[in-house]
CSV table of C-alpha atoms in Angstrom, one decimal:
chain,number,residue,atom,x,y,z
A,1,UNK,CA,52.5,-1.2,9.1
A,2,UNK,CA,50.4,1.6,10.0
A,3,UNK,CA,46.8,1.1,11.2
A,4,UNK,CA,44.2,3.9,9.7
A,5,UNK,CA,40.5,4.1,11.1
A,6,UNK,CA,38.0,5.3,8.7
A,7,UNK,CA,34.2,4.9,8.7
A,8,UNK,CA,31.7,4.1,6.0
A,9,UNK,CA,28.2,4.0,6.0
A,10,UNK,CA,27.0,2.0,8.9
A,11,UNK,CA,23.5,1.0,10.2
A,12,UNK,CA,23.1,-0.2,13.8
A,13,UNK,CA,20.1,-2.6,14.3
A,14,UNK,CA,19.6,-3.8,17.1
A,15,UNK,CA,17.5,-7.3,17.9
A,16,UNK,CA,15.1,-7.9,20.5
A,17,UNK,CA,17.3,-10.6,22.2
A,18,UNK,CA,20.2,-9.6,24.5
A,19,UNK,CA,23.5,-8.4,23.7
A,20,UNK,CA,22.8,-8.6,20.0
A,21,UNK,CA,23.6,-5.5,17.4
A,22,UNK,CA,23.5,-5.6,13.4
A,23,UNK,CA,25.8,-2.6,12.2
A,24,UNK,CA,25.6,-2.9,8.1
A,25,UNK,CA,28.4,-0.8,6.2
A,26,UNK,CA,27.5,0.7,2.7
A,27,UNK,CA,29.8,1.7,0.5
A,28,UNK,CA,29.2,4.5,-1.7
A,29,UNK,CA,31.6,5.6,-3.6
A,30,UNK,CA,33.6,4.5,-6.5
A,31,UNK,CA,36.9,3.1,-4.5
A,32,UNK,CA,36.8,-0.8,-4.0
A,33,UNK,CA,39.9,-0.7,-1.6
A,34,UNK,CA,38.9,0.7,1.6
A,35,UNK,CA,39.0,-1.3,5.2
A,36,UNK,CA,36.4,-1.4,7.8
A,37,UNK,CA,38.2,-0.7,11.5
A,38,UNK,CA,36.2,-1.3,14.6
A,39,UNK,CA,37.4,-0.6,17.9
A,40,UNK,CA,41.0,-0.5,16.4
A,41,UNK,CA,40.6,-3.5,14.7
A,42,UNK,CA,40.6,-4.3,10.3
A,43,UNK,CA,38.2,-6.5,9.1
A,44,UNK,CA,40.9,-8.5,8.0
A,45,UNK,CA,39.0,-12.0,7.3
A,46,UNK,CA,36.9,-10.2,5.0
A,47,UNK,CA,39.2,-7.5,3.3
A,48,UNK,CA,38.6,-4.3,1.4
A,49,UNK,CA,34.8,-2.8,1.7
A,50,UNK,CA,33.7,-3.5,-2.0
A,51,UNK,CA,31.5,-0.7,-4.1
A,52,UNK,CA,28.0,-1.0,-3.4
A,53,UNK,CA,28.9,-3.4,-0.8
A,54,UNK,CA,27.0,-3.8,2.8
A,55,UNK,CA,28.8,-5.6,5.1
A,56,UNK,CA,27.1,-6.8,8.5
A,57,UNK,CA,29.2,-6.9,12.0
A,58,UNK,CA,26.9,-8.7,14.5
A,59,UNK,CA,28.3,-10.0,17.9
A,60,UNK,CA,28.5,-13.4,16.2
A,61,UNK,CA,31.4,-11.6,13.7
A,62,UNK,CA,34.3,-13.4,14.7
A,63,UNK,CA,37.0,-10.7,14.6
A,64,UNK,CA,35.1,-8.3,17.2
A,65,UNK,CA,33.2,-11.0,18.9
A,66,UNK,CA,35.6,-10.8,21.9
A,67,UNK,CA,36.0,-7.4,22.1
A,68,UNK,CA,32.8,-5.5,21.5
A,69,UNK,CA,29.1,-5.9,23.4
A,70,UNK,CA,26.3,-4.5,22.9
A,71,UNK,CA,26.5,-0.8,24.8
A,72,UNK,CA,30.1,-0.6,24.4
A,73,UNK,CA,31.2,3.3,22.9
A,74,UNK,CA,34.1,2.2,20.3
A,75,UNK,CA,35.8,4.2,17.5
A,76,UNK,CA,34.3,2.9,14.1
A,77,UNK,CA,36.2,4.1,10.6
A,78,UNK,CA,37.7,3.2,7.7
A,79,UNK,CA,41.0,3.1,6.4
A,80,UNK,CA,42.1,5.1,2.9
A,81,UNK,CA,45.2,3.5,1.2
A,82,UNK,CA,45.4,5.3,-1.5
A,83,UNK,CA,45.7,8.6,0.5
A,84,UNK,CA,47.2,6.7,3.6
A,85,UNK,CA,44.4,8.8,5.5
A,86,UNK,CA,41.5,7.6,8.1
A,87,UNK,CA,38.3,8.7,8.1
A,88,UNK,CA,37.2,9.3,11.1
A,89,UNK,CA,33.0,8.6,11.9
A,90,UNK,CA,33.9,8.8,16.3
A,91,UNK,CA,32.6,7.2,18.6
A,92,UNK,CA,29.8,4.4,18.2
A,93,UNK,CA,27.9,3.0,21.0
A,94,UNK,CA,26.5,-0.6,19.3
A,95,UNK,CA,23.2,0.2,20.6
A,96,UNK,CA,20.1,1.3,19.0
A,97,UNK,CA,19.6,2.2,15.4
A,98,UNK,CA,22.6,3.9,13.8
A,99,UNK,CA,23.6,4.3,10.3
A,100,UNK,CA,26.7,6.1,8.2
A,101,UNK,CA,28.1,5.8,5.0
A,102,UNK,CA,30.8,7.2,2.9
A,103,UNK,CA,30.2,9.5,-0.2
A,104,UNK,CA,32.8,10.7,-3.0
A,105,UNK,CA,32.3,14.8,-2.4
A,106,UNK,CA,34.0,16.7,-4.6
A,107,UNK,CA,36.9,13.8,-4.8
A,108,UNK,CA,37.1,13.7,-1.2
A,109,UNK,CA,35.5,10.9,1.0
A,110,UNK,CA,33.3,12.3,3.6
A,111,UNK,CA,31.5,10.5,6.6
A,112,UNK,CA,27.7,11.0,6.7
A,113,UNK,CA,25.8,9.8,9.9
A,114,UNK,CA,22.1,9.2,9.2
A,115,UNK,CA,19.6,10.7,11.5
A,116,UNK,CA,17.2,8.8,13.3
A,117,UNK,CA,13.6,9.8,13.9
A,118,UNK,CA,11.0,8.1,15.9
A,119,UNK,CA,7.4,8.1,15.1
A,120,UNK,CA,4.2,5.8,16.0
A,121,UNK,CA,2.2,3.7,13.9
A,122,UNK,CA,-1.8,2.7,14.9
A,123,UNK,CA,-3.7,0.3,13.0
A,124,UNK,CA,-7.4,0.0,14.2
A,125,UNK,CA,-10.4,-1.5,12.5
A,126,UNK,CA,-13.1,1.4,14.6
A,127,UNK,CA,-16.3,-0.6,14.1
A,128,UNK,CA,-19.0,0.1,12.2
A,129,UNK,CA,-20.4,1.4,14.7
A,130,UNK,CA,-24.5,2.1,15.7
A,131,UNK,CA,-27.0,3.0,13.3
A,132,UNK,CA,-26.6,6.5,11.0
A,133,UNK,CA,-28.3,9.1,13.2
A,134,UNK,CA,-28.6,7.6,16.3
A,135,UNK,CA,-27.5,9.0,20.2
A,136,UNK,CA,-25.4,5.8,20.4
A,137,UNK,CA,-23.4,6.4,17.6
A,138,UNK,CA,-22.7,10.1,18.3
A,139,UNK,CA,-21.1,8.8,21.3
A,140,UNK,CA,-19.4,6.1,19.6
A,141,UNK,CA,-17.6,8.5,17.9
A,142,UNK,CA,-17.0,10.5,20.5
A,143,UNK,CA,-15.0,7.5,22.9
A,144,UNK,CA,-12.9,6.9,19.1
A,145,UNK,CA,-11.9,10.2,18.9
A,146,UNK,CA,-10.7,10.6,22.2
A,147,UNK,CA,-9.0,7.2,22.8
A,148,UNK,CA,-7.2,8.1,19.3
A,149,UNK,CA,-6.3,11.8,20.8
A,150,UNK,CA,-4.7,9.7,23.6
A,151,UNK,CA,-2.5,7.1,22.1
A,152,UNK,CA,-1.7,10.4,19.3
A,153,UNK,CA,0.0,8.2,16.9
A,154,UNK,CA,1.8,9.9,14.2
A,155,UNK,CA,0.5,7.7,11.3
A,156,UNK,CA,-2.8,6.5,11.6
A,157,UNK,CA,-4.3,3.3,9.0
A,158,UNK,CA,-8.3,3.3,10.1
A,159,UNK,CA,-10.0,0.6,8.6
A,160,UNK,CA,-13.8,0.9,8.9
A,161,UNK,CA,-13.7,4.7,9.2
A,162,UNK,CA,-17.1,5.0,8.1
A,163,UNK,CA,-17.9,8.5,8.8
A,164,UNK,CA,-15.4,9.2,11.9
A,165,UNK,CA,-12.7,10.7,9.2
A,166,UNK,CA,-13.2,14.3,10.1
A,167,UNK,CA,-13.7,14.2,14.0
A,168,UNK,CA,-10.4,11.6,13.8
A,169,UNK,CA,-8.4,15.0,11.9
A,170,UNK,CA,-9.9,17.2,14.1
A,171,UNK,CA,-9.1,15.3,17.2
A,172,UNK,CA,-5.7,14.6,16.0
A,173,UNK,CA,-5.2,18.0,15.1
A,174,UNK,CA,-6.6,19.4,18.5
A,175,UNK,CA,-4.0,17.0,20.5
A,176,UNK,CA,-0.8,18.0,18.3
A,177,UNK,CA,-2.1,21.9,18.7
A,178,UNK,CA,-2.0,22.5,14.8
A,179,UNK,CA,-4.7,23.2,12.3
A,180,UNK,CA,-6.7,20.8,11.0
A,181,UNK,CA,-5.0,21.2,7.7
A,182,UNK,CA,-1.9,19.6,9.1
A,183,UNK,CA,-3.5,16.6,9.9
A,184,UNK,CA,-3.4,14.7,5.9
A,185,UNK,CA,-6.1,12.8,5.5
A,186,UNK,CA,-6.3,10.3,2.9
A,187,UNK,CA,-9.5,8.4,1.8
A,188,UNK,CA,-8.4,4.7,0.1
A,189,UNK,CA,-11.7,3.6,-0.3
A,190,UNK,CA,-14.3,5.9,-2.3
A,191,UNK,CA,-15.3,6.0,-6.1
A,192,UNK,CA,-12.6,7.7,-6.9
A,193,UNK,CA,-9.2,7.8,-4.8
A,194,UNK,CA,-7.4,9.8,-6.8
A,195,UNK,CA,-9.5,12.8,-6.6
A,196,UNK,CA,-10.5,12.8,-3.1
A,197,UNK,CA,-12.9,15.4,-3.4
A,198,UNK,CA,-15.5,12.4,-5.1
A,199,UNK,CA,-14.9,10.8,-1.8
A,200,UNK,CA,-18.0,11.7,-0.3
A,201,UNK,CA,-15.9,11.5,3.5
A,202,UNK,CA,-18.3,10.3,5.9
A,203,UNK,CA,-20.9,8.9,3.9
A,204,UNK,CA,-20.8,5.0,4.4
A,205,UNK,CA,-18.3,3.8,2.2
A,206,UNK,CA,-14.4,5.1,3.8
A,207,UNK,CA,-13.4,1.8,4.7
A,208,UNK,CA,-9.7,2.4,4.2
A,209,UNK,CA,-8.6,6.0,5.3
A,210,UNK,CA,-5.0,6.9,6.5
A,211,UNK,CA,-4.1,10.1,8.8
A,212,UNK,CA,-1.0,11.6,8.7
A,213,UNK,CA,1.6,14.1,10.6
A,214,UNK,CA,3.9,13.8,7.9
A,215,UNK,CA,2.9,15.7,4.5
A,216,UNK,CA,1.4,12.8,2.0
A,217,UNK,CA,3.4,13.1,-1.4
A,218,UNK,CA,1.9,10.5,-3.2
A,219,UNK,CA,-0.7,7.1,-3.3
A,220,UNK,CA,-1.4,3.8,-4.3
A,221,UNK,CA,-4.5,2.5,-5.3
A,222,UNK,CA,-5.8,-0.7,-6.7
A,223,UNK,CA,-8.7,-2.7,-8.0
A,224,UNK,CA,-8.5,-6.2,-9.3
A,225,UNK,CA,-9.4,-9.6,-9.3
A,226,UNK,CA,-10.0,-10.5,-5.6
A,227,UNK,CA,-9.3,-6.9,-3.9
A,228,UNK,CA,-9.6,-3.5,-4.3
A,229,UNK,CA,-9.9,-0.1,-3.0
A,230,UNK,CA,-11.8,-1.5,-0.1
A,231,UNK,CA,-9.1,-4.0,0.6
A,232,UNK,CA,-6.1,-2.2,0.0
A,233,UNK,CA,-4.4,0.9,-1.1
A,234,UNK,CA,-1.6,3.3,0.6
A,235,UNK,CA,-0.1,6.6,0.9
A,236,UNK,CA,3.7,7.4,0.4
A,237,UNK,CA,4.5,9.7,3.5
A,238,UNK,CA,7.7,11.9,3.8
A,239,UNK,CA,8.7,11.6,8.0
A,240,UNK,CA,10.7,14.6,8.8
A,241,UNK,CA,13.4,15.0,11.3
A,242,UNK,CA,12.3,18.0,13.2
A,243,UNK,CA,15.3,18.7,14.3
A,244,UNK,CA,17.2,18.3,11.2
A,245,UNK,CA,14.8,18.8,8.4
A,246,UNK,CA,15.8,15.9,7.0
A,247,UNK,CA,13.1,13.7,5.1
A,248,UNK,CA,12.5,10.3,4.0
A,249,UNK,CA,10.0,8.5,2.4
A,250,UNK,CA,8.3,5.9,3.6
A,251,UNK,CA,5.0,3.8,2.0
A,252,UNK,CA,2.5,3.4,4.2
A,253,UNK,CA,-0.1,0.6,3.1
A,254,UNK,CA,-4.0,-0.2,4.6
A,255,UNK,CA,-5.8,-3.4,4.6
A,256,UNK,CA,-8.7,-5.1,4.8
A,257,UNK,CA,-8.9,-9.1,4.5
A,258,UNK,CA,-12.5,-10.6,4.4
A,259,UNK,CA,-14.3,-11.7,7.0
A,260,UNK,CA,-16.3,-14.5,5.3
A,261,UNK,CA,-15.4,-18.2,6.6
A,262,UNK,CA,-14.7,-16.6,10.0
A,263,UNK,CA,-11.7,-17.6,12.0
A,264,UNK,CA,-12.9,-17.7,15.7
A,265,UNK,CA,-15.3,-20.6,15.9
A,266,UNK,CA,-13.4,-22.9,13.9
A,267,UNK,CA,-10.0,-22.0,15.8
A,268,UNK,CA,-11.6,-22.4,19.3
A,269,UNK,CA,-13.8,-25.5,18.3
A,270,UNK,CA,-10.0,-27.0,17.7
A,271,UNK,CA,-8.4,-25.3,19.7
A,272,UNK,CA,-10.3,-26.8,22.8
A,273,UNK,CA,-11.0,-30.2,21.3
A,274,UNK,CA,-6.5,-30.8,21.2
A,275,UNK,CA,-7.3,-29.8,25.0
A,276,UNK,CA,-9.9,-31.9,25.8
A,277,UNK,CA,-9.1,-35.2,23.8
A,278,UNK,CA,-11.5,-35.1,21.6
A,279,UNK,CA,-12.0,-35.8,18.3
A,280,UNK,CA,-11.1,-32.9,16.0
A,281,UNK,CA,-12.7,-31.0,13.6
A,282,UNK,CA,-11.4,-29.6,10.1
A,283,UNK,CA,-8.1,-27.9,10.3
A,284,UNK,CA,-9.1,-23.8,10.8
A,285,UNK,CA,-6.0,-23.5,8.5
A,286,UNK,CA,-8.7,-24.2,5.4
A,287,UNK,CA,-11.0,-21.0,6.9
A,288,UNK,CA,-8.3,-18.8,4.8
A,289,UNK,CA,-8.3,-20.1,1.4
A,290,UNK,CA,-11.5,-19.3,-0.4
A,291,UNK,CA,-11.3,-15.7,0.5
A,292,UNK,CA,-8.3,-14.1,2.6
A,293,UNK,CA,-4.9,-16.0,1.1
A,294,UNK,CA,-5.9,-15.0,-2.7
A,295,UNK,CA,-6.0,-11.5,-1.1
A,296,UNK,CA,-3.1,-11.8,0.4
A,297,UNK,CA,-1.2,-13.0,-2.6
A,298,UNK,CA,-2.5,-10.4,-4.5
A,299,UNK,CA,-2.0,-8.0,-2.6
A,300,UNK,CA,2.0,-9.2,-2.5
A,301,UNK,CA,1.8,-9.4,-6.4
A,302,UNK,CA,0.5,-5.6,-6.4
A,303,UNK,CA,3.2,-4.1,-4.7
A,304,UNK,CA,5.8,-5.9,-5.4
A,305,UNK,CA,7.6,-2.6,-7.3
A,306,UNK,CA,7.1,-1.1,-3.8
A,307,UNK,CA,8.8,-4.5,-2.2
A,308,UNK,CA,12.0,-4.5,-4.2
A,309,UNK,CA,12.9,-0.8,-3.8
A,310,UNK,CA,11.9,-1.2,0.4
A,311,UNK,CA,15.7,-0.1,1.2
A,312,UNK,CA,15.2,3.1,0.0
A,313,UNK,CA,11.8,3.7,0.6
A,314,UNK,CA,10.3,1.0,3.4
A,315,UNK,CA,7.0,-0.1,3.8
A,316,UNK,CA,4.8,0.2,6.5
A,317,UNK,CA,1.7,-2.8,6.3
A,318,UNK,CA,-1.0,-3.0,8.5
A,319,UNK,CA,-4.7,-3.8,8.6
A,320,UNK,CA,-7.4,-6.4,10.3
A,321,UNK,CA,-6.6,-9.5,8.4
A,322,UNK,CA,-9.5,-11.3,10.0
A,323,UNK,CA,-6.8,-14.5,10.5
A,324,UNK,CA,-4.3,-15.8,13.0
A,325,UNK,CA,-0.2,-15.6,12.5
A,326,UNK,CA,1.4,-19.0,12.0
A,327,UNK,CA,3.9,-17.6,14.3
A,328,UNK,CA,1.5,-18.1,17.0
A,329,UNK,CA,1.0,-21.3,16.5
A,330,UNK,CA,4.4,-22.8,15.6
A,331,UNK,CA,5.8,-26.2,16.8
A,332,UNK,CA,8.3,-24.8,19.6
A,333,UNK,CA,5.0,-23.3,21.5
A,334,UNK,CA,2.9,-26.8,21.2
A,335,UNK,CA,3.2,-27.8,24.6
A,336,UNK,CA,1.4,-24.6,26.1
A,337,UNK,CA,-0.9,-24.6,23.0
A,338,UNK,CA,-2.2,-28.3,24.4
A,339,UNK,CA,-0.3,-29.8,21.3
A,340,UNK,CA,-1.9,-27.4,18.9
A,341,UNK,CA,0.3,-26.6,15.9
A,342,UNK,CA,-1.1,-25.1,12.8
A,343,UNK,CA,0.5,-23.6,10.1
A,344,UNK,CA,-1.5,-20.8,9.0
A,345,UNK,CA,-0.7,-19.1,5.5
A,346,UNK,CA,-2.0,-15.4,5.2
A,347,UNK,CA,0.7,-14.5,7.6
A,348,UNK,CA,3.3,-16.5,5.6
A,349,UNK,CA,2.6,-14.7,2.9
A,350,UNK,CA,3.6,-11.3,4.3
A,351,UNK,CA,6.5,-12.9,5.7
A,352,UNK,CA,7.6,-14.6,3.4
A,353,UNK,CA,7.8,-11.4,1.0
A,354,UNK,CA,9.9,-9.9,3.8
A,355,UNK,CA,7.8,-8.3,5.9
A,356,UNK,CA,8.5,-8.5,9.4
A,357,UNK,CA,5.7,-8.6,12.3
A,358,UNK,CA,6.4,-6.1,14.2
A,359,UNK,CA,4.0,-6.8,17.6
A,360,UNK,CA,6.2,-10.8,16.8
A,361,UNK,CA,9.3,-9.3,16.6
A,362,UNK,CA,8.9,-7.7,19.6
A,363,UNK,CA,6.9,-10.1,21.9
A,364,UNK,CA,8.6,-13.7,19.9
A,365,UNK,CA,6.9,-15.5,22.7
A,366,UNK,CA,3.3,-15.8,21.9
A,367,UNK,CA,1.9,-17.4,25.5
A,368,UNK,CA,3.4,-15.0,27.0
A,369,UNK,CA,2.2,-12.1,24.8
A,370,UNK,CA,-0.8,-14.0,23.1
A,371,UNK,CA,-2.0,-9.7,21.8
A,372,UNK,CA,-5.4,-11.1,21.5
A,373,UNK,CA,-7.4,-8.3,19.1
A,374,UNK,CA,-10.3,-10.3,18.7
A,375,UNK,CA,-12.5,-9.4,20.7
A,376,UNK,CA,-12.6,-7.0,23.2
A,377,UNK,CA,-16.2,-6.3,22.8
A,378,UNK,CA,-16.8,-9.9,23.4
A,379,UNK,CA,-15.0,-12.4,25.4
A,380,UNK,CA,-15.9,-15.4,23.8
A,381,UNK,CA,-13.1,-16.9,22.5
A,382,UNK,CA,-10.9,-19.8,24.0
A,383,UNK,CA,-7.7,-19.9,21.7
A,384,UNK,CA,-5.8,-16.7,20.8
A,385,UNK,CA,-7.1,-14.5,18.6
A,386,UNK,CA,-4.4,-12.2,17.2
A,387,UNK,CA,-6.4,-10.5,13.7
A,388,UNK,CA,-4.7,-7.2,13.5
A,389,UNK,CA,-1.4,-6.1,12.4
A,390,UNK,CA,1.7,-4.1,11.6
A,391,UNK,CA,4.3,-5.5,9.5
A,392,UNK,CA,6.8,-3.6,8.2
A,393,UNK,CA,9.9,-4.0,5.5
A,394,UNK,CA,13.4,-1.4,4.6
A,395,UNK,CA,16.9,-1.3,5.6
A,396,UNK,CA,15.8,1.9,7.1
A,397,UNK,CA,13.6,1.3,9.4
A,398,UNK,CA,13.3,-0.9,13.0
A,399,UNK,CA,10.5,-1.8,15.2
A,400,UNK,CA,11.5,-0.6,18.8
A,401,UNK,CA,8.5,-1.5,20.3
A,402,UNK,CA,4.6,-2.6,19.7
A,403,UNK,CA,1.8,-3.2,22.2
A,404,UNK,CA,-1.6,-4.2,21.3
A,405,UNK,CA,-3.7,-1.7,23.0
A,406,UNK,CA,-7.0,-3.6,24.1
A,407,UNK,CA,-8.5,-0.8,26.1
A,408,UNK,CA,-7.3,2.5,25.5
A,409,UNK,CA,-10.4,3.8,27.8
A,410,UNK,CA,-9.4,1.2,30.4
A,411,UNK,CA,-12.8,-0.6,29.6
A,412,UNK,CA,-14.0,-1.5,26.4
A,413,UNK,CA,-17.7,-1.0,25.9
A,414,UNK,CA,-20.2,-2.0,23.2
A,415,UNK,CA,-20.0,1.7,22.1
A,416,UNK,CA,-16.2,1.8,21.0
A,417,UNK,CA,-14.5,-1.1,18.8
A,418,UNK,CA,-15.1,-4.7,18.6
A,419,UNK,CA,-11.1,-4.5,17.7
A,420,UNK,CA,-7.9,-4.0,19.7
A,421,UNK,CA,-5.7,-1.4,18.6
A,422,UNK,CA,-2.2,-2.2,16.8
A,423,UNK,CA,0.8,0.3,17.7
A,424,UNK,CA,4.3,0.1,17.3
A,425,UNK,CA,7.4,2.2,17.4
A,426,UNK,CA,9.8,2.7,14.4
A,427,UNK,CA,12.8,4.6,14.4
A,428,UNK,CA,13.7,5.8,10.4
A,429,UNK,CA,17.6,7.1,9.5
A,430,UNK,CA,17.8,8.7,6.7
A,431,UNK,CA,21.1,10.6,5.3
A,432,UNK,CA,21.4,14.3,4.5
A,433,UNK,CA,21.6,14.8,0.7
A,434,UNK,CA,24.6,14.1,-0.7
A,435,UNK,CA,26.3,17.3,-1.2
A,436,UNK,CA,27.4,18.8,2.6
C-alpha cells in the first residue's frame, strides 16, 4: 500500500492552556475521498475528509496524540486516490494560528495557506469628562489623546466620545505618521448614522464612535425597543495584510449597557457581607434585569444575521456593559471569593451566542487576574469590578493576548477616565482568492 501526504485547508488554534493546539481541516472542493496525513500518519479512525467538511486534530486526537506536541514542525497533507498523488502543504509547526485549505483550480487541487495578520483592539468608555469650555476639560482631552497615541491600537470602539473624536484621529493619525484621512472615523451615535455628515462630531451627543486603521466598508445601525444608536451599532472593517495585500472582513460592534440600578454598591454590600457573616442583602444578580439583560438580548436578537455568518466574517464586541461576568464569579473560585458565587446573566448572554471573552480567555483565573475597570478614578470598591469588555466570535480569528490597561499614564487622575482600558490581540487568516 502506498502512503500519500496531501494537505487541506487547516486552521491552527491554539488554547491558552499548555501543550494544547486545534488544527481544523476544510475541505473545499467537490472530491469526498481525500485523507488527512499528519506527521506521516492517515486519519484512519475517521476516513476520507468529506466536502465541506472541518475536521479538528487537537492533542486529545487519539491517532497523533503520541506523536505530535504542541511546537513540534511535522509534514501535514493529504492523500489524492483518484490521482494516486499527495499534496503537499510542508512543514507545520502546531503552534500559533495557522490555517490551509484545498481548492479545485482549474481541475487541479491546490494547497492554499491562509495568512495571518495581527492587529489590536481598545475598548474605552473616555468619561464625560469636565464641563464644555472649561481649562480642565481641554486637558482632559489632552491626557486621552495621548494615552490613546501610546497604546496605538489599530481599532478603536470609544464609548462616551463626547467631543474627543477629532483630536482621537488626529492623535492616531500623528502616532501611525499618516494623514488624518487614514484614520476612519465612524460616528454610531448621532441623528443620523448613515450620513455622518448630520453628526454634528463633537457636539455632545457621539456616545458610540469607532476609529479605524483599516478602510470602513460598511455599518450597522439600530434603534428599537430597549437600545439604539446610543447603545449599539458597528462598522464592518476590511484588516489588510500589509505584506500580502490580502483582506478580510471583519464586524466590529460598540456598546453601551445602562448604568441605571448600578452594580458596585449592591455587589460590594454582598460581596463583604459572605465575608463577614453577616446577613445578606438581595442578590446583585437582580441589578441587571430591569435595564442591561433586555439590552443585551436585544442586542443578540439584532445581530444575529451577523452571528451565523461569523466564520466568514467574525465579530469583534466590545463596550462598558456597566455589569460583572458570571465567569468571575463561578463556583470553582468560591473559596477565594469568601463563598461568593453568583451567576450573573448579561455576560451569559454574549456567551452563550458564542462569543468568547477575550480578557477570560486569556486570564481564566479571575483572583489572580480580577481586570478590575471599575474604577480607577475611585478606589472604592471591595469585590471585583470587571464592567468593560471585548468578546469576540469567527473561525478566523484568535485572542492571543488581552490586558486591562488601568493606567496608561501610570497614574490615573480625576482628569482622564473613570474607566480602565480593554485591549487585546487577535491574529486574523484569511485565504488569497481562489484563483492563484
Amino acid at each position: 500500500m502506498r502512503y500519500k501526504l496531501l494537505l487541506l485547508s487547516m486552521s491552527c488554534i491554539i488554547s491558552n492552556s499548555a501543550n494544547a493546539f486545534d488544527i481544523s481541516l476544510l475541505n473545499n472542493t467537490t472530491r469526498a475521498d481525500l485523507t488527512p496525513y499528519i506527521a506521516g500518519g492517515p486519519d484512519s479512525s475517521n476516513g476520507f475528509l468529506n466536502v465541506n467538511e472541518t475536521r479538528h486534530f487537537t492533542n486529545e486526537t487519539l491517532f497523533i496524540r503520541d506523536r505530535v506536541k504542541e511546537g513540534d514542525k511535522v509534514s501535514f497533507s493529504l492523500w489524492d486516490p483518484e490521482n494516486q498523488q499527495q499534496i503537499r502543504c510542508g512543514k507545520v509547526r502546531f503552534k500559533g494560528l495557522k490555517q490551509f485549505r484545498v481548492i479545485d483550480n482549474n481541475g487541479t487541487l491546490i494547497c492554499q495557506q491562509a495568512q495571518n495578520t495581527a492587529f489590536k483592539a481598545l475598548s474605552w468608555n473616555l468619561w464625560t469628562g469636565p464641563g464644555e469650555g472649561t481649562p480642565e476639560l481641554k486637558d482632559h482631552i489632552k491626557r486621552v489623546v495621548e494615552d490613546i497615541a501610546a497604546i496605538n491600537p489599530d481599532v478603536f470602539l470609544s464609548i462616551e466620545t463626547y467631543g474627543k473624536g477629532a483630536a482621537i484621529q488626529e492623535a492616531m493619525a500623528k502616532a501611525n505618521h499618516v494623514p488624518v484621512e487614514d484614520i476612519h472615523y465612524y460616528t454610531i451615535t448621532c441623528n443620523n448614522p448613515a450620513d455622518q455628515s448630520s453628526c454634528q462630531r463633537g457636539k455632545g451627543i457621539d456616545n458610540l464612535a469607532v476609529f479605524s486603521k483599516y478602510e470602513i466598508i460598511d455599518s450597522f445601525i439600530y434603534n428599537g425597543k430597549t437600545v439604539g444608536n446610543f447603545n449599539v451599532g458597528g462598522v464592518k472593517i476590511n484588516v489588510e495584510n500589509k505584506k500580502t495585500g490580502i483582506k478580510q472582513p471583519v464586524w466590529v460592534i460598540d456598546t453601551w449597557l445602562h448604568y441605571k440600578d448600578d452594580i458596585e454598591k449592591p455587589l460590594d454590600d454582598y460581596y463583604l457581607a459572605k465575608r463577614d457573616g453577616t446577613p445578606l442583602p438581595e442578590s446583585p444578580v437582580k441589578t441587571d434585569e430591569n435595564y442591561r439583560l433586555p439590552q443585551a438580548k436585544e442586542i443578540i436578537e439584532v445581530i444575529e444575521p451577523l452571528l451565523s455568518n461569523a466564520d466568514d466574517t467574525p465579530i469583534i464586541l466590545g463596550g462598558d456593559h456597566n455589569t460583572v461576568s458570571h465567569l468571575d464569579f463561578a463556583k470553582k473560585w468560591k473559596k477565594a471569593h469568601y463563598g461568593v458565587v453568583l451567576p450573573f446573566k448579561v455576560s451569559k448572554v454574549f456567551t452563550d451566542a458564542g462569543f468568547k471573552d477575550s480578557y477570560r480567555e486569556i486570564h481564566p483565573n479571575p483572583i489572580l487576574y480580577p481586570g478590575s475597570s471599575w474604577s480607577p478614578m475611585n478606589r472604592t470598591s471591595d469585590a471585583p469590578q470587571r464592567i468593560d469588555y471585548i468578546y469576540y466570535k469567527g473561525a478566523k480569528l484568535q485572542a492571543t493576548d488581552s490586558v486591562m490597561v488601568d493606567s496608561p499614564r501610570a497614574g490615573f487622575s480625576h482628569l482622564t477616565s473613570d474607566h480602565g482600558a480593554m485591549l487585546t490581540s487577535f491574529n486574523l487568516s484569511a485565504f488569497p482568492k481562489k484563483d492563484i
